[in-house]
mmCIF file of C-alpha atoms in Angstrom:
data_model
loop_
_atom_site.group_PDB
_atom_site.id
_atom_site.type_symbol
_atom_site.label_atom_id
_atom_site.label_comp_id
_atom_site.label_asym_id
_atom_site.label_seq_id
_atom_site.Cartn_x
_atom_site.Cartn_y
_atom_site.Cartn_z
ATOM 1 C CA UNK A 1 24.599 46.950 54.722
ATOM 2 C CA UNK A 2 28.048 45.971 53.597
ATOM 3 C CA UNK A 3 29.784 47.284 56.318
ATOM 4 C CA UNK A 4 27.512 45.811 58.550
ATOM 5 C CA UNK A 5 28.407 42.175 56.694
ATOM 6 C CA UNK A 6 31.928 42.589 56.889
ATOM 7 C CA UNK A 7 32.000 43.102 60.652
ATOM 8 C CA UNK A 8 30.388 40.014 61.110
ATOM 9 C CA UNK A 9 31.949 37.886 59.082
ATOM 10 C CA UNK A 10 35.172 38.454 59.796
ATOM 11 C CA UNK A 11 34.911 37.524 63.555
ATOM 12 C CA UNK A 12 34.069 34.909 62.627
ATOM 13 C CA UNK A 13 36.769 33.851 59.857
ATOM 14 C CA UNK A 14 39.200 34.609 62.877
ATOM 15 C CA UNK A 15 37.323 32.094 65.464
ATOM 16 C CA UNK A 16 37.089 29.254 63.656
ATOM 17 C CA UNK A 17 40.899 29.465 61.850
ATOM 18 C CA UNK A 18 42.675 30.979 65.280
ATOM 19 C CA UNK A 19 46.836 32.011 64.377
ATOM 20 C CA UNK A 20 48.886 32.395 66.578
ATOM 21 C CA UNK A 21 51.212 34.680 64.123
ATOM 22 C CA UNK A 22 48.680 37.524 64.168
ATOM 23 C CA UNK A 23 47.945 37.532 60.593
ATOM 24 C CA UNK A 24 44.311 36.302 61.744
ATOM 25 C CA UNK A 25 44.178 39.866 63.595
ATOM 26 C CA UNK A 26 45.565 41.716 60.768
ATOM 27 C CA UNK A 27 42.674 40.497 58.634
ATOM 28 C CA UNK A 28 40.293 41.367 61.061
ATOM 29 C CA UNK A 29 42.004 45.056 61.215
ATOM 30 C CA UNK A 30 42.144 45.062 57.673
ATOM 31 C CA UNK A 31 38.048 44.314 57.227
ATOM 32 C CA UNK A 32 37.138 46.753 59.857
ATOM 33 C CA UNK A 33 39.145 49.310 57.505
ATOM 34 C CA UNK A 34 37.795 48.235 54.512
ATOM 35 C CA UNK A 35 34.174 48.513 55.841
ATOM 36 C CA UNK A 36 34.753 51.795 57.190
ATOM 37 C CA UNK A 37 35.830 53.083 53.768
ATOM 38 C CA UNK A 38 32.934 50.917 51.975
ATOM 39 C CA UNK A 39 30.093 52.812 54.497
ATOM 40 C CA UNK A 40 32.743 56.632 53.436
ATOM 41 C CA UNK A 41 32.453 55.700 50.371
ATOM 42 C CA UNK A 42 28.414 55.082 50.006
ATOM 43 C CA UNK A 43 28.251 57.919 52.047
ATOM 44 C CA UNK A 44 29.977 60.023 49.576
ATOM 45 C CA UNK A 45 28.269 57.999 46.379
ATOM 46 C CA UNK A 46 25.016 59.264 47.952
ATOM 47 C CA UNK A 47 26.435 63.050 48.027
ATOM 48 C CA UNK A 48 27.553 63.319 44.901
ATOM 49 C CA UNK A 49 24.367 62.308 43.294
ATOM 50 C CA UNK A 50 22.378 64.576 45.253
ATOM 51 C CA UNK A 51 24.971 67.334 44.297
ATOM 52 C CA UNK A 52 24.443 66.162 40.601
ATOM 53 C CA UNK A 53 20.729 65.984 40.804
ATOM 54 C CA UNK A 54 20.770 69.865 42.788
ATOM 55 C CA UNK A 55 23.329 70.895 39.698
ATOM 56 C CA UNK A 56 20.880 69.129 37.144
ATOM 57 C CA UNK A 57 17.677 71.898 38.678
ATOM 58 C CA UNK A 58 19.905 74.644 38.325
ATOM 59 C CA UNK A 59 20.846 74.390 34.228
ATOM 60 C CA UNK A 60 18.952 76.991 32.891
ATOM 61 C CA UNK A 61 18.801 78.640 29.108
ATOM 62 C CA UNK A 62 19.183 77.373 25.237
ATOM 63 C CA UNK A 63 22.043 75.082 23.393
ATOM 64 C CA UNK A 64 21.957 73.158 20.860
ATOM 65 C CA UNK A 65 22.532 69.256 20.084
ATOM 66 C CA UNK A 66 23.171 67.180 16.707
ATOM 67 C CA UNK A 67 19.928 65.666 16.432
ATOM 68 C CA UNK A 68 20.900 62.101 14.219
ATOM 69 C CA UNK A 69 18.346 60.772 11.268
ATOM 70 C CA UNK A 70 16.220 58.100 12.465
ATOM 71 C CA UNK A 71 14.685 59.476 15.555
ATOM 72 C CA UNK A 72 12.032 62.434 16.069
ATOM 73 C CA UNK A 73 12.720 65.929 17.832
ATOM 74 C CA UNK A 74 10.885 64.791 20.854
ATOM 75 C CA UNK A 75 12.563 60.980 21.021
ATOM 76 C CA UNK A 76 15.433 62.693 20.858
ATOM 77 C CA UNK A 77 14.367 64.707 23.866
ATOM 78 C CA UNK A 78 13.412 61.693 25.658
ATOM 79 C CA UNK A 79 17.021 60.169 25.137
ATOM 80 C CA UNK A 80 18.624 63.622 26.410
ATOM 81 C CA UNK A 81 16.138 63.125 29.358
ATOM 82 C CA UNK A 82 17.690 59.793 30.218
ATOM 83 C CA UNK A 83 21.449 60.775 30.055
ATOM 84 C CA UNK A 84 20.642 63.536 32.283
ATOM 85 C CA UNK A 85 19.049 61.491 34.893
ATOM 86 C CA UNK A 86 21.168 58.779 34.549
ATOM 87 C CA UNK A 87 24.025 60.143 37.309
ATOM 88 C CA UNK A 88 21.316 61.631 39.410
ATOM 89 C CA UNK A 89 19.110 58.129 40.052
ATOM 90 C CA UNK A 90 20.189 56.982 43.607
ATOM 91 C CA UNK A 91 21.101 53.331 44.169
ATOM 92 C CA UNK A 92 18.461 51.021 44.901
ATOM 93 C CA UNK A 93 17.724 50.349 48.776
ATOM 94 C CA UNK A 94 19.815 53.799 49.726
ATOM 95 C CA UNK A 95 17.290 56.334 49.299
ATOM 96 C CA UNK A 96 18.424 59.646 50.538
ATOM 97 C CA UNK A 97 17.136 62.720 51.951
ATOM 98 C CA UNK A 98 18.447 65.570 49.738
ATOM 99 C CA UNK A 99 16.528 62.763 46.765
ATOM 100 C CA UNK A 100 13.295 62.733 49.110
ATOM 101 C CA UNK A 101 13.475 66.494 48.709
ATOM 102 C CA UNK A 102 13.852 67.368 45.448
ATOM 103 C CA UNK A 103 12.041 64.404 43.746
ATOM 104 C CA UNK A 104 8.930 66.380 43.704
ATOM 105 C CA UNK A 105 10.613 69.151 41.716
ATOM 106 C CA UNK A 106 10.152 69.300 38.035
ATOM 107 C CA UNK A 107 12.569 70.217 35.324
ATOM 108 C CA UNK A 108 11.095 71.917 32.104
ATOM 109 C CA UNK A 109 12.921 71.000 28.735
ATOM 110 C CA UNK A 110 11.692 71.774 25.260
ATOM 111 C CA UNK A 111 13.376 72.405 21.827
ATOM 112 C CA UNK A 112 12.701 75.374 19.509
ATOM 113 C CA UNK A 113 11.627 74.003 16.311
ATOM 114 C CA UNK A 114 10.828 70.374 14.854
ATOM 115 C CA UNK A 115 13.677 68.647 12.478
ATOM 116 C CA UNK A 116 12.222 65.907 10.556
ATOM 117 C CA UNK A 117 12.933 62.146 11.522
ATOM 118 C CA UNK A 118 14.574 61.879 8.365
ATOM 119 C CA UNK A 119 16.963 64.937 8.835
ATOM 120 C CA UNK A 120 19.524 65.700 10.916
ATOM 121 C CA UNK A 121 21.584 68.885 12.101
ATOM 122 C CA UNK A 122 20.958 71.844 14.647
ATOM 123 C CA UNK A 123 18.258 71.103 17.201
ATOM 124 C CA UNK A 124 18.346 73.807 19.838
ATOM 125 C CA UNK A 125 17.021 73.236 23.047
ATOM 126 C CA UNK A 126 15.954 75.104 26.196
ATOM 127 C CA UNK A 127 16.261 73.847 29.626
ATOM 128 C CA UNK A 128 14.523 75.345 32.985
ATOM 129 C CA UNK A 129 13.929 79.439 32.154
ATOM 130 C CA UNK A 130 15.516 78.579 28.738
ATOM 131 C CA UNK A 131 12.058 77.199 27.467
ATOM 132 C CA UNK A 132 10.565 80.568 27.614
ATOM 133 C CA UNK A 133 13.467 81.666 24.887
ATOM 134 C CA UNK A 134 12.607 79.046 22.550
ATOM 135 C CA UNK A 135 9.152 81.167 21.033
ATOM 136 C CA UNK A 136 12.568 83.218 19.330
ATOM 137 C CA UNK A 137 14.548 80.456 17.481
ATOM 138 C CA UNK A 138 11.259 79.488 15.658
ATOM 139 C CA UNK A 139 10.986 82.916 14.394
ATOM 140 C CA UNK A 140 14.540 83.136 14.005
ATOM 141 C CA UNK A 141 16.719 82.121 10.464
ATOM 142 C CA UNK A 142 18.157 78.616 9.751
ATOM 143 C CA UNK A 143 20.272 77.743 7.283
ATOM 144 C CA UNK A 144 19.918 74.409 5.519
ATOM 145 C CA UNK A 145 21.949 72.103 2.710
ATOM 146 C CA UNK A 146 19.190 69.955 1.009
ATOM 147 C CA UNK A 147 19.405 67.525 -1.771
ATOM 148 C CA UNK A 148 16.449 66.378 -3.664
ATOM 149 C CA UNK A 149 15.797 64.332 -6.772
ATOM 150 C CA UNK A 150 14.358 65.221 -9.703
ATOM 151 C CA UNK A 151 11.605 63.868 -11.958
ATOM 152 C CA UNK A 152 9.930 61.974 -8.240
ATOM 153 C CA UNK A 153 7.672 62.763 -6.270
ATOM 154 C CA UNK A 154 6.304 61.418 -2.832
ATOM 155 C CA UNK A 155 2.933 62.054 -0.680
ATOM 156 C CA UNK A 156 5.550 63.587 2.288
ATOM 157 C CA UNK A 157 7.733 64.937 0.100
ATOM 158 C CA UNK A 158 11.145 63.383 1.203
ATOM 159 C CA UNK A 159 12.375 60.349 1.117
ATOM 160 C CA UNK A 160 10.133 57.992 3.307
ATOM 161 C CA UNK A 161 6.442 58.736 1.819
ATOM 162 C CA UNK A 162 5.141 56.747 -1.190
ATOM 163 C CA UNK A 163 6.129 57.944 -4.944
ATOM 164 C CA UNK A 164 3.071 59.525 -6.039
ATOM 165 C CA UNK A 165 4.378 60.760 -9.599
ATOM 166 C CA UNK A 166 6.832 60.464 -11.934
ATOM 167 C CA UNK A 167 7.512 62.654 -14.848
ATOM 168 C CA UNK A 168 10.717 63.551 -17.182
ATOM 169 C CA UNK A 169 14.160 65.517 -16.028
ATOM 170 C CA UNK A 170 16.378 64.569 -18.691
ATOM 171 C CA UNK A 171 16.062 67.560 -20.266
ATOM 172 C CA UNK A 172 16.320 69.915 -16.888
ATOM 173 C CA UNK A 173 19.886 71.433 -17.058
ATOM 174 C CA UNK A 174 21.681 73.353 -14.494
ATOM 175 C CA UNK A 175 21.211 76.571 -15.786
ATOM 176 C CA UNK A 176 17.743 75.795 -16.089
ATOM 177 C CA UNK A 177 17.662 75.378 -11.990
ATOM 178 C CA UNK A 178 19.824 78.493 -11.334
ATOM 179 C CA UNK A 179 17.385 80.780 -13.727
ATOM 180 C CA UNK A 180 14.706 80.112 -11.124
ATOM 181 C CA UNK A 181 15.882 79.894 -7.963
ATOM 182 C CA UNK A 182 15.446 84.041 -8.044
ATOM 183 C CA UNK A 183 11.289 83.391 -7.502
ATOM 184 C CA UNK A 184 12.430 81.527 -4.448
ATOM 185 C CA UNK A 185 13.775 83.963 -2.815
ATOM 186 C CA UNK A 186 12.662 86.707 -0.555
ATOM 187 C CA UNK A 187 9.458 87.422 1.058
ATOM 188 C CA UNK A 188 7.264 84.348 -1.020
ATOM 189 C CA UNK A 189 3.912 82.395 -0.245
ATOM 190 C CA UNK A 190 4.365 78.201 0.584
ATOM 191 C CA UNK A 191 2.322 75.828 0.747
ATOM 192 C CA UNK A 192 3.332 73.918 3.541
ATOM 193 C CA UNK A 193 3.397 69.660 3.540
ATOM 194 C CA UNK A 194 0.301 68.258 4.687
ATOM 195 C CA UNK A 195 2.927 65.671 6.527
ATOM 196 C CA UNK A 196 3.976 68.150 8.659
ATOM 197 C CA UNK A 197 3.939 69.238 12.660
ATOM 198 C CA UNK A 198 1.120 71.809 12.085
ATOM 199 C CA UNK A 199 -2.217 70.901 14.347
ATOM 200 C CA UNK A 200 -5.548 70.943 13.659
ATOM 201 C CA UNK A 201 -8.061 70.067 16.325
ATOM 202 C CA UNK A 202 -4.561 69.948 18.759
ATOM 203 C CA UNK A 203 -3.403 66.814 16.515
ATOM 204 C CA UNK A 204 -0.373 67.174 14.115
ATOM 205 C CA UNK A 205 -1.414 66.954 10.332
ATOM 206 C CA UNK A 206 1.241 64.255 9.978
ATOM 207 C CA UNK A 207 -0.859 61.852 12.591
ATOM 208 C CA UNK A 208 -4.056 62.631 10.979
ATOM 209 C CA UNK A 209 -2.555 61.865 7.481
ATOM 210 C CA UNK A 210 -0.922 58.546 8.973
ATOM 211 C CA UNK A 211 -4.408 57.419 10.314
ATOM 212 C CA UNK A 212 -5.638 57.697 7.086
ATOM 213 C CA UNK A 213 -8.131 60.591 8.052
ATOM 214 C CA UNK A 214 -8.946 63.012 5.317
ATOM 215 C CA UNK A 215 -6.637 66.535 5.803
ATOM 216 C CA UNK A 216 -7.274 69.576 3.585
ATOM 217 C CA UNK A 217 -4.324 71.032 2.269
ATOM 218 C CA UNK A 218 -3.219 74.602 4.109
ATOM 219 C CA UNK A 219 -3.328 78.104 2.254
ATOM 220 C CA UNK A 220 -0.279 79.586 1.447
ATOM 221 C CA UNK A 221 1.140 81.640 3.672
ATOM 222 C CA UNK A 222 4.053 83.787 3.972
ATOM 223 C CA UNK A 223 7.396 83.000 4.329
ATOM 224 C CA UNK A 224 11.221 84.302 3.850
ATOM 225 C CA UNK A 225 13.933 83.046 1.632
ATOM 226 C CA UNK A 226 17.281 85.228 2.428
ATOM 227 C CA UNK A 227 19.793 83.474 0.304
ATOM 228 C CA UNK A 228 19.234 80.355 -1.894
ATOM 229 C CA UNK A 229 22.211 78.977 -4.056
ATOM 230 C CA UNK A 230 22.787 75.583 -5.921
ATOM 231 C CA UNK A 231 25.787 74.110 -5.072
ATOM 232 C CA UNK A 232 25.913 70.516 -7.248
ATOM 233 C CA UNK A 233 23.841 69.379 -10.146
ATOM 234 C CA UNK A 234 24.333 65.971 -11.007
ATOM 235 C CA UNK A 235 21.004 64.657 -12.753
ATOM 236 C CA UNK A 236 18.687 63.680 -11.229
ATOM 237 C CA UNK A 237 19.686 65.261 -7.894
ATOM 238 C CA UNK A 238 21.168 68.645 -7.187
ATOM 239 C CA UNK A 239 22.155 70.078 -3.749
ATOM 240 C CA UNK A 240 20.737 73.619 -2.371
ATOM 241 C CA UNK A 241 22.267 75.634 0.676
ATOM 242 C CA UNK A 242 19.272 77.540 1.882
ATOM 243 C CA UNK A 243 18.732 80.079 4.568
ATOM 244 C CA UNK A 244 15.121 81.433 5.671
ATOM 245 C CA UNK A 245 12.923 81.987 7.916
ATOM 246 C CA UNK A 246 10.829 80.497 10.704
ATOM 247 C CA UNK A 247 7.789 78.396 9.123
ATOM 248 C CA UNK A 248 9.587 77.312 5.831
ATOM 249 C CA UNK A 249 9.672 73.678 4.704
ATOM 250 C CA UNK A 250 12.427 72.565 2.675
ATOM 251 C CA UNK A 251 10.688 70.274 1.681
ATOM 252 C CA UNK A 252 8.148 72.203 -0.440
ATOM 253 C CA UNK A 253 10.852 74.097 -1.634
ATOM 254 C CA UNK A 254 11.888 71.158 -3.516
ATOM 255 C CA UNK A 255 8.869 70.453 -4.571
ATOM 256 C CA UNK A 256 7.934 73.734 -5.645
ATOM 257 C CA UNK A 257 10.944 73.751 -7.788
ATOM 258 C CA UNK A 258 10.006 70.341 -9.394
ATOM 259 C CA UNK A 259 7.387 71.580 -10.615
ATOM 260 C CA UNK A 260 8.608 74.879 -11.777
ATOM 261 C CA UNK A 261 10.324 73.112 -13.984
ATOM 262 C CA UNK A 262 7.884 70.801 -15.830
ATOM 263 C CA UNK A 263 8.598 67.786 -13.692
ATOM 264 C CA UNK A 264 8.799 66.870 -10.012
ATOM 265 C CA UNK A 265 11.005 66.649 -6.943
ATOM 266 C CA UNK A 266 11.434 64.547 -3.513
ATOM 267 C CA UNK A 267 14.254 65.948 -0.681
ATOM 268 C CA UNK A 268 16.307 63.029 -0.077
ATOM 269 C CA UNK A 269 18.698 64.645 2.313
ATOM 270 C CA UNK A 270 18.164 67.330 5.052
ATOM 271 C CA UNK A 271 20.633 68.861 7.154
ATOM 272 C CA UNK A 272 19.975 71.909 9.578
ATOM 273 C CA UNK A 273 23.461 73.698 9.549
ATOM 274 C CA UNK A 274 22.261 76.583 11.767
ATOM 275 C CA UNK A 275 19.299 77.316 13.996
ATOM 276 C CA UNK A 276 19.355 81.265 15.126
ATOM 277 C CA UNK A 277 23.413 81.931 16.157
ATOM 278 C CA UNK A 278 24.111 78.248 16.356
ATOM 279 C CA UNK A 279 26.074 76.176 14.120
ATOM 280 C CA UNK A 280 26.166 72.444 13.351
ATOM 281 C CA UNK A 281 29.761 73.082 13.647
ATOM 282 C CA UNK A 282 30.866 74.910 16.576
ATOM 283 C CA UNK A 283 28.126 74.533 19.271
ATOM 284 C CA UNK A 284 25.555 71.179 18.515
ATOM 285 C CA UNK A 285 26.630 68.521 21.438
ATOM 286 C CA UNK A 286 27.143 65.397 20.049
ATOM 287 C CA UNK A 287 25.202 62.253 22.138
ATOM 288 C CA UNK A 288 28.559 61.335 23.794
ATOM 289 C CA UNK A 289 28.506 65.006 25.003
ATOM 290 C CA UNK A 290 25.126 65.382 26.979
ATOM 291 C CA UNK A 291 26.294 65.344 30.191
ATOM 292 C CA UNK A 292 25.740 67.936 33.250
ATOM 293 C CA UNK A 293 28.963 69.372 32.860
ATOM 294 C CA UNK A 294 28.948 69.659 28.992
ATOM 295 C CA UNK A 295 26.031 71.033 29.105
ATOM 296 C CA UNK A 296 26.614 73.906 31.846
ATOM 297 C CA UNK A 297 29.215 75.177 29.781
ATOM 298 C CA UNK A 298 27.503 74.671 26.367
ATOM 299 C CA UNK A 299 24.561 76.567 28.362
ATOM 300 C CA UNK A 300 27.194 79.446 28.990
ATOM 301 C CA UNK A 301 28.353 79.892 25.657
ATOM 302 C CA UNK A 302 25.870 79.884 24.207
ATOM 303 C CA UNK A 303 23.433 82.025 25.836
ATOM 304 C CA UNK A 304 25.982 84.343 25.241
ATOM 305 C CA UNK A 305 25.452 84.443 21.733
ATOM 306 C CA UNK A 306 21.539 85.765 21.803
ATOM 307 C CA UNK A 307 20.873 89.023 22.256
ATOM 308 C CA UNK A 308 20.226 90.373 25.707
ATOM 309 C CA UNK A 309 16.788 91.208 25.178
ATOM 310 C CA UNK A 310 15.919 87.570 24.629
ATOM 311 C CA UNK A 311 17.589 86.163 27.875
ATOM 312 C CA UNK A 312 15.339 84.783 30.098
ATOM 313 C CA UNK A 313 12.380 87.765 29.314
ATOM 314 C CA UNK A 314 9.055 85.566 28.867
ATOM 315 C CA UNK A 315 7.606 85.865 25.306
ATOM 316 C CA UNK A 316 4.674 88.760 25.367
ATOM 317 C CA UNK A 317 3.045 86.259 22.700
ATOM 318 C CA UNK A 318 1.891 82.416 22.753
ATOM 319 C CA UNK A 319 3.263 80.435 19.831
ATOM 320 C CA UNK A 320 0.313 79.850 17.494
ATOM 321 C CA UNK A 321 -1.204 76.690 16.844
ATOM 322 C CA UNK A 322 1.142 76.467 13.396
ATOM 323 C CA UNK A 323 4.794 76.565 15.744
ATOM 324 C CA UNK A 324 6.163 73.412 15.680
ATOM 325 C CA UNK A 325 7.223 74.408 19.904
ATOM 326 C CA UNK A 326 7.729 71.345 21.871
ATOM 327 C CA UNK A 327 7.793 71.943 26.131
ATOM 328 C CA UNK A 328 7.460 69.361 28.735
ATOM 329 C CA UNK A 329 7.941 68.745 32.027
ATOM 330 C CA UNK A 330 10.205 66.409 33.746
ATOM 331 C CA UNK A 331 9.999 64.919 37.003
ATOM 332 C CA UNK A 332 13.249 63.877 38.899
ATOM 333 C CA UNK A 333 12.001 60.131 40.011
ATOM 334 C CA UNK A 334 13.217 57.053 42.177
ATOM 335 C CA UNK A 335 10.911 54.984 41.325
ATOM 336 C CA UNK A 336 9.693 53.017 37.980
ATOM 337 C CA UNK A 337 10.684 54.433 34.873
ATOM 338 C CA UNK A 338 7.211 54.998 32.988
ATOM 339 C CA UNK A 339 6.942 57.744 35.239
ATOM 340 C CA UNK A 340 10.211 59.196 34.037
ATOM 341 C CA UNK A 341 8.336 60.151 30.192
ATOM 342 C CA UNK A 342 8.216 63.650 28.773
ATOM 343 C CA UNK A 343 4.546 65.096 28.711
ATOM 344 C CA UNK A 344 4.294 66.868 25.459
ATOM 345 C CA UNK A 345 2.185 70.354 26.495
#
């Protein structure tokens, strides 16, 4: 439509102001140019972005992001979402036929294993085939630096619930907090938090407790500690580095270890350092990273990392009801952006 403008218009700039010098007709050859590279250039605006969106289908396999505090694993994977689609969304009114074709095609992302709002760290995600991968990092180990605070606890056990006790600590020492930390490791039965991502009836315990709907608390189950270490004491919080397991909670860790010692405990920092072979450090994308390209080669590298058995084989078993596995489905859209949401499975 531009181009179209420009040809018109300058005819008639050149009528109505006639020069004899012929700068009036090297205007005119001057628009024509310019219109001819506008209509190149849309033309080329139009192909990249259908390039992008064919390059967007084709990522396939796990990374990993730095997932912030504040927002949930699956708002986070709603703002990934939009960064993604952002370069692929054609301009309005120039709708294109390589878009036509492919906006029926959907694009599966999930991550393997819920952080906390509160928390922040490793988040590992899978992307097209990649989702079928992600049954493996919730099984796999993660390594974790928590601080908690003695002699308070809270009905979610962290930071944002409601204190629902208080008791004594002044008397807790740091010895007294290395001498146990030996029954909290190895092959041990948790409680887990009744805030928490486990379902019943297909609803998340957290939701049910939010609603104010009565949830009974589940058994103890078991779970793995490999290594558990205390790496600051300074009354009334001390700092743990923690690897274990898939289904641990940190947070009843700290609990657990409240009361072990004749008072109580709340986590009031979280930090996932590693998820599986990925490291906070060395492979989590940043925000200002999740884009196509990043993300190809963070796909690369990382993949590389798993074992081969693992890449791209489909899980012989469904995550249970207790695996905190999120997986939805994205469809590449035109149109308004409500239908651009993730649909949690």
């Amino acid at each position: 439509m531009a181009a179209e403008e420009a040809e018109v218009v300058s005819p008639l700039v050149v009528d109505t102001a006639p020069d004899t010098s012929g700068t009036a007709a090297a205007s005119l050859a001057a628009a024509v140019s310019a219109a001819a590279a506008a209509a190149r250039t849309g033309s080329q605006a139009q192909i990249s972005k259908a390039a992008l969106a064919a390059k967007l289908m084709s990522l396939s396999g796990v990374f990993a992001v730095h997932k912030p505090k504040g927002p949930t694993s699956a708002e986070l994977l709603n703002r990934l979402k939009e960064k993604l689609l952002a370069g692929t969304r054609p301009e309005a009114g120039l709708p294109s036929p390589e878009w036509n074709k492919r906006q029926k095609q959907t694009l599966k992302v999930g991550h393997g294993g819920t952080l906390d709002s509160a928390a922040q760290g490793v988040l590992v995600v899978g992307i097209g085939r990649g989702t079928k991968m992600l049954t493996s990092m919730l099984s796999g180990s993660k390594r974790y630096i928590a601080t908690g605070e003695l002699g308070k606890a809270t009905d979610t056990l962290d930071s944002t619930g409601k204190v629902t006790e208080e008791k004594p600590y002044d008397k807790i020492t740091q010895e007294d907090i290395e001498g146990i930390l030996q029954k909290f490791t190895g092959n041990i039965m948790q409680v887990p938090p009744l805030y928490s991502a486990l379902k019943k009836d297909g609803q998340r315990l957290s939701t049910l407790m939010k609603r104010g709907e009565t949830v009974e608390a589940r058994p103890a189950r078991p779970v793995t500690v490999h290594s558990i270490s205390l790496l600051k004491f300074q009354p009334p919080f001390f700092t743990l580095d923690v690897e274990c397991g898939g289904g641990f909670y940190i947070r009843s860790l700290v609990s657990d270890i409240g009361k072990e010692l004749s008072s109580c405990a709340t986590v009031l920092e979280l930090t996932r350092t590693k998820q599986g072979p990925f490291t906070l450090a060395q492979h989590a994308l940043p925000e200002d990273r999740w884009t196509i390209d990043d993300i190809a080669r963070s796909l690369k590298r990382c993949t590389s990392l798993l074992p081969e058995e693992l890449t791209f084989k489909k899980s012989k078993s469904e995550p249970s009801s207790d695996q905190a596995l999120s997986c939805g489905y994205i469809t590449l859209r035109e149109t308004k952006r409500e239908d651009d949401t993730v649909k949690t499975l």
